[in-house]
Coordinates of C-alpha atoms in Angstrom, one line a residue:
R776 CA 0.0 0.0 0.0
K777 CA 3.0 2.3 0.7
N778 CA 5.0 1.4 -2.4
L779 CA 2.6 0.8 -5.3
P780 CA 3.8 0.3 -8.9
P781 CA 3.3 3.6 -10.9
L782 CA 0.0 2.4 -12.5
A783 CA -1.4 0.3 -9.7
R784 CA -4.5 1.2 -7.7
I785 CA -5.9 -0.6 -4.6
D786 CA -9.7 -0.4 -4.2
S787 CA -9.8 -2.6 -1.1
F788 CA -7.4 -4.3 1.2
N789 CA -8.3 -7.3 3.3
S790 CA -6.1 -9.7 5.4
N791 CA -6.8 -12.9 7.1
E792 CA -4.5 -15.3 9.1
I793 CA -4.2 -18.8 7.6
P794 CA -2.3 -21.9 8.7
P795 CA 1.2 -22.4 7.3
L796 CA 1.1 -24.1 3.9
D797 CA 4.6 -25.4 3.9
E798 CA 5.4 -23.4 0.7
T799 CA 9.2 -22.7 0.3
E800 CA 9.2 -20.2 -2.6
F801 CA 7.2 -17.3 -4.1
V802 CA 5.7 -18.2 -7.5
I803 CA 3.9 -15.9 -10.1
L804 CA 1.4 -18.2 -11.9
E805 CA 0.2 -17.8 -15.4
S806 CA -3.1 -16.0 -15.8
V807 CA -6.2 -18.1 -16.2
A808 CA -9.5 -17.1 -17.5
V809 CA -12.3 -17.5 -15.0
A810 CA -16.0 -17.5 -16.2
K811 CA -17.9 -14.4 -15.0
Q812 CA -14.8 -13.0 -13.2
S813 CA -14.4 -9.4 -14.0
T814 CA -11.5 -6.9 -13.6
P815 CA -11.0 -3.3 -14.7
V816 CA -8.7 -2.6 -17.7
S817 CA -6.2 0.2 -17.6
P818 CA -6.5 3.2 -20.0
E819 CA -3.8 4.4 -22.4
I820 CA -0.8 6.0 -20.5
S821 CA 1.7 8.4 -22.1
V822 CA 5.2 7.1 -22.7
C823 CA 7.2 7.2 -19.4
A824 CA 10.4 9.1 -18.8
D825 CA 12.6 5.8 -18.8
C826 CA 11.3 4.8 -22.2
L827 CA 11.8 8.3 -23.5
R828 CA 15.4 8.3 -22.3
E829 CA 16.0 4.9 -24.1
M830 CA 14.4 6.2 -27.2
C831 CA 16.8 9.1 -27.3
D832 CA 19.9 7.0 -26.5
A833 CA 21.8 6.1 -29.6
N834 CA 23.3 3.2 -27.8
D835 CA 20.0 1.7 -26.8
R836 CA 18.6 -1.1 -29.0
R837 CA 15.2 0.8 -29.1
F838 CA 16.8 4.1 -30.2
R839 CA 14.1 6.1 -32.0
Y840 CA 11.6 3.2 -32.0
P841 CA 8.1 4.7 -32.4
F842 CA 6.4 1.9 -30.3
I843 CA 8.8 1.7 -27.2
N844 CA 6.9 1.0 -24.0
C845 CA 7.1 -0.8 -20.7
T846 CA 4.9 -2.0 -17.8
N847 CA 4.6 1.6 -16.7
C848 CA 3.3 3.1 -20.0
G849 CA 1.9 2.5 -23.4
P850 CA -1.4 1.3 -24.9
R851 CA -3.9 -0.8 -22.9
F852 CA -7.6 -0.3 -23.5
T853 CA -7.3 0.2 -27.3
I854 CA -5.4 -3.0 -28.0
V855 CA -7.3 -5.4 -25.5
E856 CA -9.6 -7.9 -27.0
D857 CA -10.5 -9.8 -23.9
I858 CA -9.3 -10.5 -20.3
P859 CA -7.2 -11.7 -18.8
Y860 CA -4.9 -9.0 -20.1
D861 CA -2.3 -11.2 -21.7
R862 CA -0.6 -10.7 -25.1
P863 CA -2.6 -13.5 -26.9
L864 CA -5.8 -11.5 -26.1
T865 CA -4.4 -8.3 -27.5
T866 CA -3.8 -6.9 -31.0
M867 CA -0.1 -7.6 -30.3
K868 CA -0.6 -11.3 -30.8
S869 CA 0.4 -10.8 -34.5
F870 CA 3.9 -9.9 -33.3
P871 CA 6.0 -12.8 -31.9
M872 CA 8.6 -11.4 -29.5
C873 CA 12.3 -11.8 -30.4
A874 CA 14.5 -13.6 -27.9
R875 CA 15.6 -10.3 -26.2
C876 CA 12.1 -9.1 -25.8
L877 CA 10.9 -12.4 -24.6
G878 CA 13.6 -12.4 -22.0
E879 CA 12.6 -9.1 -20.6
Y880 CA 8.9 -10.1 -20.7
E881 CA 9.6 -13.3 -18.6
D882 CA 12.0 -11.6 -16.1
P883 CA 10.1 -10.4 -12.9
N884 CA 13.1 -8.0 -12.2
D885 CA 12.8 -6.3 -15.6
R886 CA 10.8 -3.1 -16.2
R887 CA 9.1 -4.9 -19.1
F888 CA 7.9 -8.0 -17.1
H889 CA 4.5 -8.8 -18.6
A890 CA 4.4 -5.6 -20.6
Q891 CA 2.0 -7.0 -23.2
P892 CA 2.8 -4.5 -25.9
N893 CA 6.6 -5.1 -25.5
A894 CA 8.4 -5.0 -28.8
C895 CA 11.4 -3.6 -30.6
H896 CA 12.7 -2.7 -34.1
D897 CA 13.3 -6.4 -34.9
C898 CA 9.9 -7.8 -33.8
G899 CA 7.4 -5.2 -33.3
P900 CA 5.1 -2.8 -35.3
Q901 CA 6.5 -0.6 -37.9
I902 CA 5.4 2.8 -39.5
W903 CA 5.4 3.8 -43.2
F904 CA 4.3 6.8 -45.3
A905 CA 1.8 6.5 -48.2
D906 CA -0.4 8.7 -50.4
L907 CA -3.7 8.0 -52.3
A908 CA -1.6 6.6 -55.4
S909 CA -0.4 3.8 -53.2
S910 CA -2.1 0.4 -53.8
D911 CA -4.4 -1.2 -51.2
T912 CA -1.7 -3.8 -50.5
E913 CA 0.8 -1.0 -49.7
F914 CA -1.7 0.5 -47.4
S915 CA -2.2 -2.8 -45.6
D916 CA 1.3 -4.1 -45.5
Y917 CA 4.5 -2.0 -45.7
Q918 CA 6.7 -5.1 -46.4
T919 CA 5.1 -5.5 -49.8
S920 CA 6.0 -1.9 -51.0
S921 CA 8.9 0.4 -51.5
L922 CA 7.2 3.2 -49.5
P923 CA 9.2 5.1 -46.9
T924 CA 9.4 3.3 -43.6
G925 CA 11.0 4.1 -40.2
E926 CA 13.1 7.3 -40.2
P927 CA 12.4 8.1 -43.8
A928 CA 8.6 8.0 -43.0
I929 CA 9.0 10.4 -40.1
A930 CA 11.1 12.8 -42.5
A931 CA 8.4 12.4 -45.1
F932 CA 5.7 13.5 -42.6
Q933 CA 7.7 16.5 -41.5
M934 CA 8.3 17.6 -45.0
A935 CA 4.6 17.2 -45.9
I936 CA 3.6 19.3 -42.9
R937 CA 6.1 22.1 -43.7
A938 CA 4.7 22.1 -47.3
G939 CA 1.3 22.9 -46.0
E940 CA -0.2 19.4 -46.5
I941 CA -2.7 17.4 -44.5
V942 CA -1.5 14.2 -43.1
A943 CA -3.8 11.4 -41.7
V944 CA -1.8 9.8 -38.8
K945 CA -2.6 6.5 -37.3
G946 CA -2.2 6.7 -33.5
I947 CA -2.9 4.7 -30.5
G948 CA -6.8 5.0 -30.4
G949 CA -7.6 5.9 -34.1
F950 CA -6.5 8.4 -36.8
H951 CA -5.7 12.1 -36.4
L952 CA -5.7 14.7 -39.2
A953 CA -2.5 16.8 -38.8
C954 CA -1.4 20.0 -40.4
D955 CA 0.7 23.1 -39.6
A956 CA -1.0 25.0 -36.7
T957 CA 0.6 28.3 -37.8
S958 CA -0.6 28.1 -41.4
D959 CA -3.9 29.8 -42.1
Q960 CA -3.9 28.1 -45.6
A961 CA -3.6 24.6 -44.2
I962 CA -6.2 25.0 -41.6
S963 CA -8.6 26.7 -43.9
T964 CA -8.2 23.7 -46.3
L965 CA -8.7 21.3 -43.5
R966 CA -11.9 23.0 -42.4
E967 CA -13.2 22.9 -45.8
R968 CA -12.4 19.3 -46.6
K969 CA -13.5 18.1 -43.1
G970 CA -16.8 20.0 -43.0
R971 CA -15.8 21.8 -39.8
I972 CA -16.7 25.3 -40.3
D973 CA -15.5 27.0 -37.1
K974 CA -15.4 24.5 -34.2
P975 CA -12.0 24.7 -32.5
F976 CA -9.2 22.3 -33.4
A977 CA -6.8 20.9 -30.8
V978 CA -3.1 21.7 -31.0
M979 CA -0.1 19.4 -30.1
V980 CA 3.2 21.0 -29.1
A981 CA 6.5 19.4 -28.0
D982 CA 6.5 20.8 -24.5
V983 CA 5.1 23.3 -22.1
K984 CA 7.6 26.1 -23.1
S985 CA 6.3 25.8 -26.7
C986 CA 2.7 26.1 -25.4
E987 CA 3.6 29.3 -23.3
A988 CA 4.3 31.0 -26.6
F989 CA 0.6 31.5 -27.3
A990 CA -1.3 30.5 -24.1
S991 CA -1.3 31.1 -20.4
V992 CA -0.1 28.1 -18.4
G993 CA -0.5 28.1 -14.7
V994 CA 0.9 25.5 -12.2
D995 CA -2.4 23.5 -12.3
E996 CA -2.7 23.6 -16.1
R997 CA 1.0 22.5 -16.4
R998 CA 0.3 19.6 -14.1
L999 CA -2.6 18.5 -16.3
L1000 CA -0.6 19.0 -19.5
E1001 CA 2.2 16.7 -18.2
S1002 CA 0.1 14.2 -16.5
R1003 CA 0.3 10.6 -17.6
E1004 CA -3.2 10.9 -19.1
R1005 CA -2.0 13.7 -21.5
P1006 CA -5.5 15.1 -22.1
I1007 CA -6.3 18.2 -24.3
V1008 CA -6.2 21.1 -21.8
L1009 CA -8.3 24.2 -22.6
L1010 CA -6.0 27.1 -21.9
E1011 CA -6.6 30.9 -22.3
K1012 CA -4.9 32.6 -25.3
N1013 CA -2.4 35.1 -24.4
G1014 CA -2.5 36.9 -27.7
Q1015 CA 1.1 36.1 -28.6
G1016 CA 2.9 33.6 -30.7
N1017 CA 2.3 32.6 -34.4
L1018 CA -0.5 30.2 -33.9
S1019 CA -3.1 30.7 -36.6
S1020 CA -6.3 32.6 -35.5
L1021 CA -8.3 29.9 -37.4
I1022 CA -7.4 27.3 -34.8
A1023 CA -10.2 28.5 -32.5
P1024 CA -11.9 31.5 -34.1
G1025 CA -13.8 33.8 -31.8
N1026 CA -12.8 31.8 -28.8
H1027 CA -10.7 33.0 -25.9
F1028 CA -9.4 29.5 -25.3
V1029 CA -7.3 27.0 -27.2
G1030 CA -7.1 23.2 -26.6
V1031 CA -3.5 22.1 -26.2
M1032 CA -1.9 18.6 -25.6
L1033 CA 1.6 17.3 -25.3
P1034 CA 2.9 14.3 -27.1
Y1035 CA 1.8 11.1 -25.4
S1036 CA 3.1 8.4 -27.7
P1037 CA 6.8 7.9 -28.6
M1038 CA 5.9 8.4 -32.3
H1039 CA 4.5 11.9 -31.4
Y1040 CA 7.8 12.9 -29.9
L1041 CA 9.5 11.9 -33.2
L1042 CA 7.0 13.7 -35.4
L1043 CA 7.3 17.0 -33.6
E1044 CA 11.0 17.2 -34.1
N1045 CA 11.8 20.0 -36.5
C1046 CA 8.1 20.6 -36.9
P1047 CA 5.8 23.6 -36.0
P1048 CA 2.9 23.1 -33.6
L1049 CA 0.5 20.6 -35.1
V1050 CA -3.2 20.6 -35.5
M1051 CA -4.2 17.1 -34.2
T1052 CA -7.9 16.7 -34.8
S1053 CA -10.0 13.5 -35.0
G1054 CA -9.6 11.6 -38.3
N1055 CA -13.1 11.6 -39.5
L1056 CA -15.7 13.7 -41.4
T1057 CA -17.6 15.9 -39.0
D1058 CA -20.2 13.9 -37.0
E1059 CA -18.8 10.5 -38.3
P1060 CA -16.9 7.9 -36.2
I1061 CA -13.1 8.1 -36.0
V1062 CA -11.3 5.9 -38.5
R1063 CA -9.2 3.1 -37.0
E1064 CA -8.1 0.9 -40.0
N1065 CA -5.6 1.6 -42.8
L1066 CA -7.8 0.8 -45.8
E1067 CA -10.8 2.5 -44.1
A1068 CA -8.6 5.6 -43.8
K1069 CA -7.9 5.5 -47.6
S1070 CA -11.5 5.3 -48.4
R1071 CA -13.0 7.6 -45.7
L1072 CA -10.2 10.2 -45.4
G1073 CA -9.1 10.2 -49.0
G1074 CA -11.0 13.4 -49.6
I1075 CA -9.4 15.2 -46.7
A1076 CA -5.8 14.0 -46.4
D1077 CA -3.0 14.5 -48.8
R1078 CA -0.8 11.8 -47.2
F1079 CA -0.8 9.1 -44.8
L1080 CA 1.4 8.0 -41.9
L1081 CA 0.5 4.3 -41.1
H1082 CA 1.4 1.5 -38.9
D1083 CA 0.6 -2.2 -38.6
R1084 CA -0.6 -2.6 -35.0
D1085 CA -4.3 -3.0 -35.1
I1086 CA -6.6 -0.8 -33.1
N1087 CA -9.3 -2.8 -31.4
V1088 CA -11.2 0.0 -29.8
V1089 CA -11.3 3.6 -31.0
C1090 CA -10.5 6.2 -28.2
D1091 CA -10.7 9.9 -28.9
D1092 CA -8.5 12.4 -26.9
S1093 CA -9.9 13.6 -23.6
V1094 CA -10.7 17.3 -23.1
V1095 CA -10.3 18.9 -19.6
R1096 CA -10.3 22.4 -18.0
C1097 CA -8.8 23.4 -14.7
I1098 CA -11.3 25.2 -12.4
E1099 CA -9.9 26.6 -9.1
G1100 CA -7.1 23.9 -9.1
E1101 CA -9.6 21.0 -9.8
L1102 CA -9.8 18.9 -12.9
L1103 CA -13.1 19.5 -14.8
P1104 CA -13.6 16.8 -17.6
I1105 CA -15.2 18.2 -20.7
R1106 CA -14.8 14.9 -22.6
R1107 CA -13.6 11.8 -20.6
S1108 CA -11.9 9.4 -23.1
R1109 CA -8.3 8.4 -23.7
G1110 CA -6.2 8.3 -20.5
Y1111 CA -9.3 7.9 -18.3
A1112 CA -11.7 5.4 -20.0
P1113 CA -12.6 2.7 -19.2
M1114 CA -11.5 3.2 -15.5
P1115 CA -14.7 2.8 -13.5
V1116 CA -16.4 5.3 -11.2
R1117 CA -16.8 3.7 -7.8
L1118 CA -20.4 3.8 -6.6
N1119 CA -21.2 3.9 -2.9
R1120 CA -23.0 0.6 -3.0
S1121 CA -23.5 -2.4 -5.3
G1122 CA -26.6 -2.8 -7.4
P1123 CA -28.0 -4.5 -10.5
S1124 CA -26.1 -4.5 -13.7
V1125 CA -27.6 -1.7 -15.9
L1126 CA -26.5 -0.4 -19.3
A1127 CA -27.3 3.4 -19.8
V1128 CA -26.9 5.1 -23.2
G1129 CA -27.0 8.9 -23.4
G1130 CA -28.3 11.5 -25.7
E1131 CA -27.5 12.3 -29.3
I1132 CA -24.7 14.8 -28.8
K1133 CA -21.2 13.9 -27.5
S1134 CA -22.6 10.6 -26.6
T1135 CA -21.1 8.0 -24.3
F1136 CA -22.5 5.0 -22.4
C1137 CA -22.1 3.4 -19.0
A1138 CA -22.4 -0.2 -17.7
T1139 CA -22.4 -1.2 -14.1
R1140 CA -21.4 -4.3 -12.4
D1141 CA -21.5 -4.6 -8.5
D1142 CA -20.2 -1.2 -7.3
Y1143 CA -18.3 -0.3 -10.5
A1144 CA -19.8 2.0 -13.1
Y1145 CA -17.7 1.5 -16.3
M1146 CA -17.8 4.8 -18.3
S1147 CA -17.1 4.4 -22.0
Q1148 CA -14.9 6.4 -24.1
H1149 CA -16.3 9.3 -26.2
I1150 CA -18.5 7.8 -29.0
G1151 CA -19.6 10.9 -30.8
E1152 CA -22.8 12.4 -32.5
M1153 CA -25.5 9.8 -32.6
G1154 CA -27.5 11.2 -35.5
N1155 CA -26.1 8.7 -38.1
L1156 CA -26.0 5.0 -38.5
E1157 CA -22.2 4.8 -38.6
T1158 CA -21.9 6.2 -35.1
L1159 CA -24.7 4.0 -33.9
D1160 CA -22.8 1.0 -35.2
A1161 CA -19.7 2.3 -33.3
M1162 CA -21.8 2.4 -30.3
R1163 CA -23.1 -1.2 -30.7
R1164 CA -19.5 -2.4 -31.2
S1165 CA -18.3 -0.6 -28.1
V1166 CA -21.2 -1.8 -25.9
D1167 CA -20.6 -5.4 -27.0
H1168 CA -17.0 -5.1 -26.2
F1169 CA -17.6 -3.7 -22.7
L1170 CA -20.2 -6.3 -21.8
R1171 CA -17.8 -9.1 -22.9
L1172 CA -14.7 -7.5 -21.4
F1173 CA -16.1 -6.8 -18.0
R1174 CA -18.3 -10.0 -17.9
I1175 CA -21.5 -8.0 -17.5
Q1176 CA -24.9 -9.8 -17.6
L1177 CA -27.4 -7.1 -17.9
D1178 CA -30.5 -6.8 -15.6
A1179 CA -31.8 -3.6 -17.2
I1180 CA -31.3 -0.9 -19.8
A1181 CA -31.9 2.9 -19.4
A1182 CA -32.0 5.4 -22.2
D1183 CA -33.0 9.0 -22.8
L1184 CA -36.7 9.8 -22.8
H1185 CA -36.6 11.6 -26.2
P1186 CA -38.6 9.4 -28.5
G1187 CA -36.6 10.6 -31.6
Y1188 CA -33.1 9.5 -30.5
M1189 CA -31.6 6.7 -32.4
S1190 CA -29.7 5.5 -29.2
S1191 CA -32.9 5.3 -27.3
S1192 CA -34.6 3.3 -30.0
W1193 CA -31.7 0.9 -30.2
A1194 CA -31.5 0.5 -26.5
K1195 CA -35.2 -0.4 -26.3
E1196 CA -34.8 -3.0 -29.1
L1197 CA -31.8 -4.5 -27.2
A1198 CA -33.8 -4.7 -23.9
I1199 CA -36.8 -6.5 -25.8
A1200 CA -34.2 -8.9 -27.5
Q1201 CA -32.7 -9.8 -24.1
S1202 CA -36.1 -9.9 -22.2
I1203 CA -34.9 -7.3 -19.5
S1204 CA -36.4 -4.2 -18.2
F1205 CA -36.2 -0.9 -20.1
F1206 CA -36.3 2.5 -18.4
P1207 CA -36.7 5.8 -20.3
V1208 CA -35.1 8.6 -18.2
Q1209 CA -35.7 12.2 -18.4
H1210 CA -32.6 14.0 -19.5
H1211 CA -32.1 16.4 -16.6
F1212 CA -33.2 13.9 -13.9
A1213 CA -30.2 11.8 -15.3
H1214 CA -27.9 14.8 -14.9
V1215 CA -28.8 15.1 -11.2
A1216 CA -28.5 11.4 -10.6
S1217 CA -25.1 11.4 -12.3
L1218 CA -23.9 14.2 -9.8
I1219 CA -25.0 12.0 -6.9
A1220 CA -23.0 9.1 -8.3
E1221 CA -19.9 11.2 -9.2
H1222 CA -19.6 12.6 -5.6
G1223 CA -20.4 9.2 -4.0
L1224 CA -23.5 10.4 -2.2
P1225 CA -26.2 8.1 -0.9
A1226 CA -29.1 7.5 -3.3
D1227 CA -31.5 9.2 -0.9
F1228 CA -29.3 12.3 -0.5
P1229 CA -31.6 15.4 -0.7
M1230 CA -30.3 18.1 -3.1
I1231 CA -31.2 20.9 -5.4
G1232 CA -30.1 20.3 -9.0
C1233 CA -29.8 23.3 -11.3
C1234 CA -29.8 21.9 -14.9
F1235 CA -28.8 24.5 -17.6
D1236 CA -28.7 22.6 -21.0
G1237 CA -29.6 22.7 -24.6
T1238 CA -32.2 20.0 -25.2
G1239 CA -33.9 17.5 -22.8
F1240 CA -37.2 16.0 -23.8
G1241 CA -39.5 16.8 -20.9
T1242 CA -42.2 14.8 -19.2
D1243 CA -44.8 17.3 -20.5
G1244 CA -43.6 17.0 -24.1
A1245 CA -41.8 20.4 -24.0
I1246 CA -38.1 20.8 -24.6
W1247 CA -36.5 21.4 -21.2
G1248 CA -33.1 23.0 -20.5
G1249 CA -33.4 25.6 -17.7
E1250 CA -34.6 23.5 -14.7
F1251 CA -34.3 23.6 -10.9
L1252 CA -35.0 20.1 -9.6
I1253 CA -35.3 18.9 -6.1
S1254 CA -34.0 15.4 -5.5
T1255 CA -35.3 13.4 -2.6
G1256 CA -34.3 9.7 -2.8
L1257 CA -35.3 8.3 -6.2
Q1258 CA -37.8 11.0 -6.8
F1259 CA -37.3 14.2 -8.7
N1260 CA -39.6 17.3 -8.4
R1261 CA -39.3 20.0 -11.0
F1262 CA -39.7 23.0 -8.8
A1263 CA -39.0 25.8 -11.2
H1264 CA -37.9 26.5 -14.8
L1265 CA -37.3 29.2 -17.3
K1266 CA -40.5 30.6 -18.9
Y1267 CA -41.5 28.6 -22.0
V1268 CA -40.6 30.2 -25.3
P1269 CA -41.8 28.9 -28.7
L1270 CA -39.1 27.2 -30.8
P1271 CA -40.3 27.4 -34.4
G1272 CA -39.4 24.4 -36.5
G1273 CA -37.9 22.6 -33.5
D1274 CA -34.4 21.3 -34.3
A1275 CA -34.4 23.6 -37.5
S1276 CA -33.9 26.5 -35.0
I1277 CA -31.0 24.9 -33.3
R1278 CA -29.2 24.8 -36.7
R1279 CA -30.3 28.5 -37.3
P1280 CA -29.9 30.3 -34.0
Y1281 CA -31.1 33.6 -35.5
R1282 CA -34.6 32.0 -35.5
V1283 CA -34.3 31.4 -31.8
A1284 CA -33.4 35.1 -31.3
L1285 CA -36.5 36.1 -33.3
A1286 CA -38.7 33.8 -31.2
Q1287 CA -37.3 35.1 -28.0
M1288 CA -38.0 38.7 -29.1
Y1289 CA -41.5 37.8 -30.2
A1290 CA -42.2 36.2 -26.8
A1291 CA -40.9 39.4 -25.1
N1292 CA -42.8 41.7 -27.3
V1293 CA -39.5 43.2 -28.8
E1294 CA -39.6 44.6 -32.3
W1295 CA -37.7 42.8 -35.1
N1296 CA -35.3 45.6 -35.8
D1297 CA -33.2 45.0 -39.0
K1298 CA -30.2 46.6 -37.4
L1299 CA -29.9 43.5 -35.1
A1300 CA -27.6 40.8 -36.7
S1301 CA -30.1 38.0 -36.0
V1302 CA -32.9 39.9 -37.7
G1303 CA -30.7 40.9 -40.7
A1304 CA -29.7 37.4 -41.1
C1305 CA -33.3 36.3 -41.8
V1306 CA -34.5 37.0 -45.4
A1307 CA -37.8 38.7 -45.7
S1308 CA -39.7 35.7 -47.0
E1309 CA -38.5 33.5 -44.1
K1310 CA -39.2 36.3 -41.6
K1311 CA -42.9 36.4 -42.8
I1312 CA -43.2 32.7 -42.4
L1313 CA -41.7 32.8 -38.9
H1314 CA -44.0 35.5 -37.7
Q1315 CA -47.0 33.5 -38.9
Q1316 CA -45.7 30.4 -37.2
L1317 CA -45.2 32.2 -33.9
E1318 CA -48.5 34.1 -34.2
R1319 CA -50.6 30.9 -34.9
N1320 CA -48.3 28.5 -32.9
I1321 CA -47.8 26.3 -36.0
N1322 CA -45.0 23.8 -35.7
C1323 CA -43.6 25.4 -32.6
V1324 CA -42.2 23.5 -29.7
A1325 CA -42.2 25.1 -26.2
T1326 CA -38.8 25.2 -24.6
S1327 CA -37.3 26.3 -21.3
S1328 CA -33.7 25.7 -22.7
M1329 CA -30.9 27.9 -21.3
G1330 CA -28.8 26.8 -24.2
R1331 CA -31.3 28.2 -26.7
L1332 CA -31.3 31.5 -24.7
F1333 CA -27.6 31.6 -25.1
D1334 CA -28.0 30.9 -28.9
A1335 CA -30.4 33.9 -29.0
I1336 CA -28.2 36.3 -27.1
A1337 CA -25.1 35.3 -29.1
S1338 CA -26.7 35.7 -32.5
L1339 CA -27.9 39.3 -31.6
K1340 CA -24.4 40.5 -31.9
K1341 CA -22.8 40.7 -35.3
R1342 CA -19.9 38.3 -35.6
P1343 CA -16.7 39.6 -37.0
A1344 CA -15.6 38.0 -40.3
L1345 CA -13.0 35.2 -40.0
P1346 CA -9.6 36.3 -41.0
T1347 CA -8.3 35.3 -44.3
R1348 CA -4.7 34.5 -45.3
T1349 CA -4.5 37.9 -47.1
S1350 CA -5.7 39.9 -44.1
R1351 CA -3.4 38.0 -41.8
M1352 CA -0.4 38.6 -43.9
S1353 CA -1.2 42.3 -44.3
S1354 CA -1.7 42.7 -40.5

């Protein structure tokens, strides 16, 4: 308990006296799979200082090896296929260890004892560089091609970045799309191809000093940046440095992460800060396989940096903020998932699936609540399929036999429809749960409070289907045990066209003004954005309450206020150069 290995965690400690067994030696037995026995699986951990030191040592046999790891670092969750966590049950089973790696793996005194991804230049995964002209065989297997591998592949990546190209990079938990974070042209091209108009991109820099060139880094932010989880940390811009303003337009914050895999350290040598955004089209699942990258990312990326270690589970980067010295998760994924949240008591095994946006799921067993990695936007079949695969993997991995399934109350959510079908197929109970009741329940669980703990929950949100058929999102709830009382809420305002107004926030502003008897003045940006013909139809909708959904949403109020102000035009390459 006082001298734990770096990645170990003790949940409970019990001791009992037993009679002498007449044993004369200490033996570590091979793992044996036991039916229904469950154990947590570790998340991905950034490369440790010892491995980095070896990777930079010209006399070490793993000098500049992009997949160096040991028991204290490296991939876990993304390569595990089943438990017990042994090499034959991981995607490393395709790489038989050489004699020297096997010797390390079997030696209890070695830092790589039972390090399942253990490998080296001679026996482990390799990287190579390709473009769309490369054949499918070359995308799948570097050994059958004359494409750049190893050091030449790293050099080719760096050359492509400096030339302003976009490179799809296969990482630990899926593909990233990388480009020069100081180049307006490269970022503008990436936004256009990816279909991501102005949502912020994450930036990867070599170290904290590089980050301080354009963002404010306090003691707590530094601790998060350098933590073994290596999340994307939201930092306040300092108005300096040469980072492109197109990274996070109109935003005072920028998301920054340090390299977490050995390959990242090699790629960042002689390179500017990199945009490292998820390898997908907007709202689609992240790509995880080489040939899939060629077909799905071929319209976005100019080049591809590939490797031959399979990714069993996609795991996007985590996003966090530091609030008064405390970690606030914005997106809990790589580095944290699937480590469970400890509940204050055991209960039935329940699968809970979330809403449509930034979706995750949770599966419980005993007093563990296993939170999934970030899945994504559930408005398309591709992401729903990704959800299905991840749920199947979790249930198998943690040996969970479900007693019930819970889902969002909203009748139009694909995730809720699928969850109900699954409950029927397994002949188990299905519970539709109101969105904001679930928010309060999650707070009770997060803070380890008793289920009957009385509390007031203030839920400000964008969309939550209410028990009265309206769209909630500005609620004050009183929780007493398992009951929730909606004590107060923002005044209902009509939402013309429902979801159509969410995509066009100026409509929300006009609806808010109509409800408050405020004149639609064309000088207001939101009024000016609405063409005369649409304005006439909107007025009729609101006046006659046609296809209008009542909402108490604070998120929609934020939309309305934000759209009243005219937004400055995004900078172009020309204006940036001239300024």
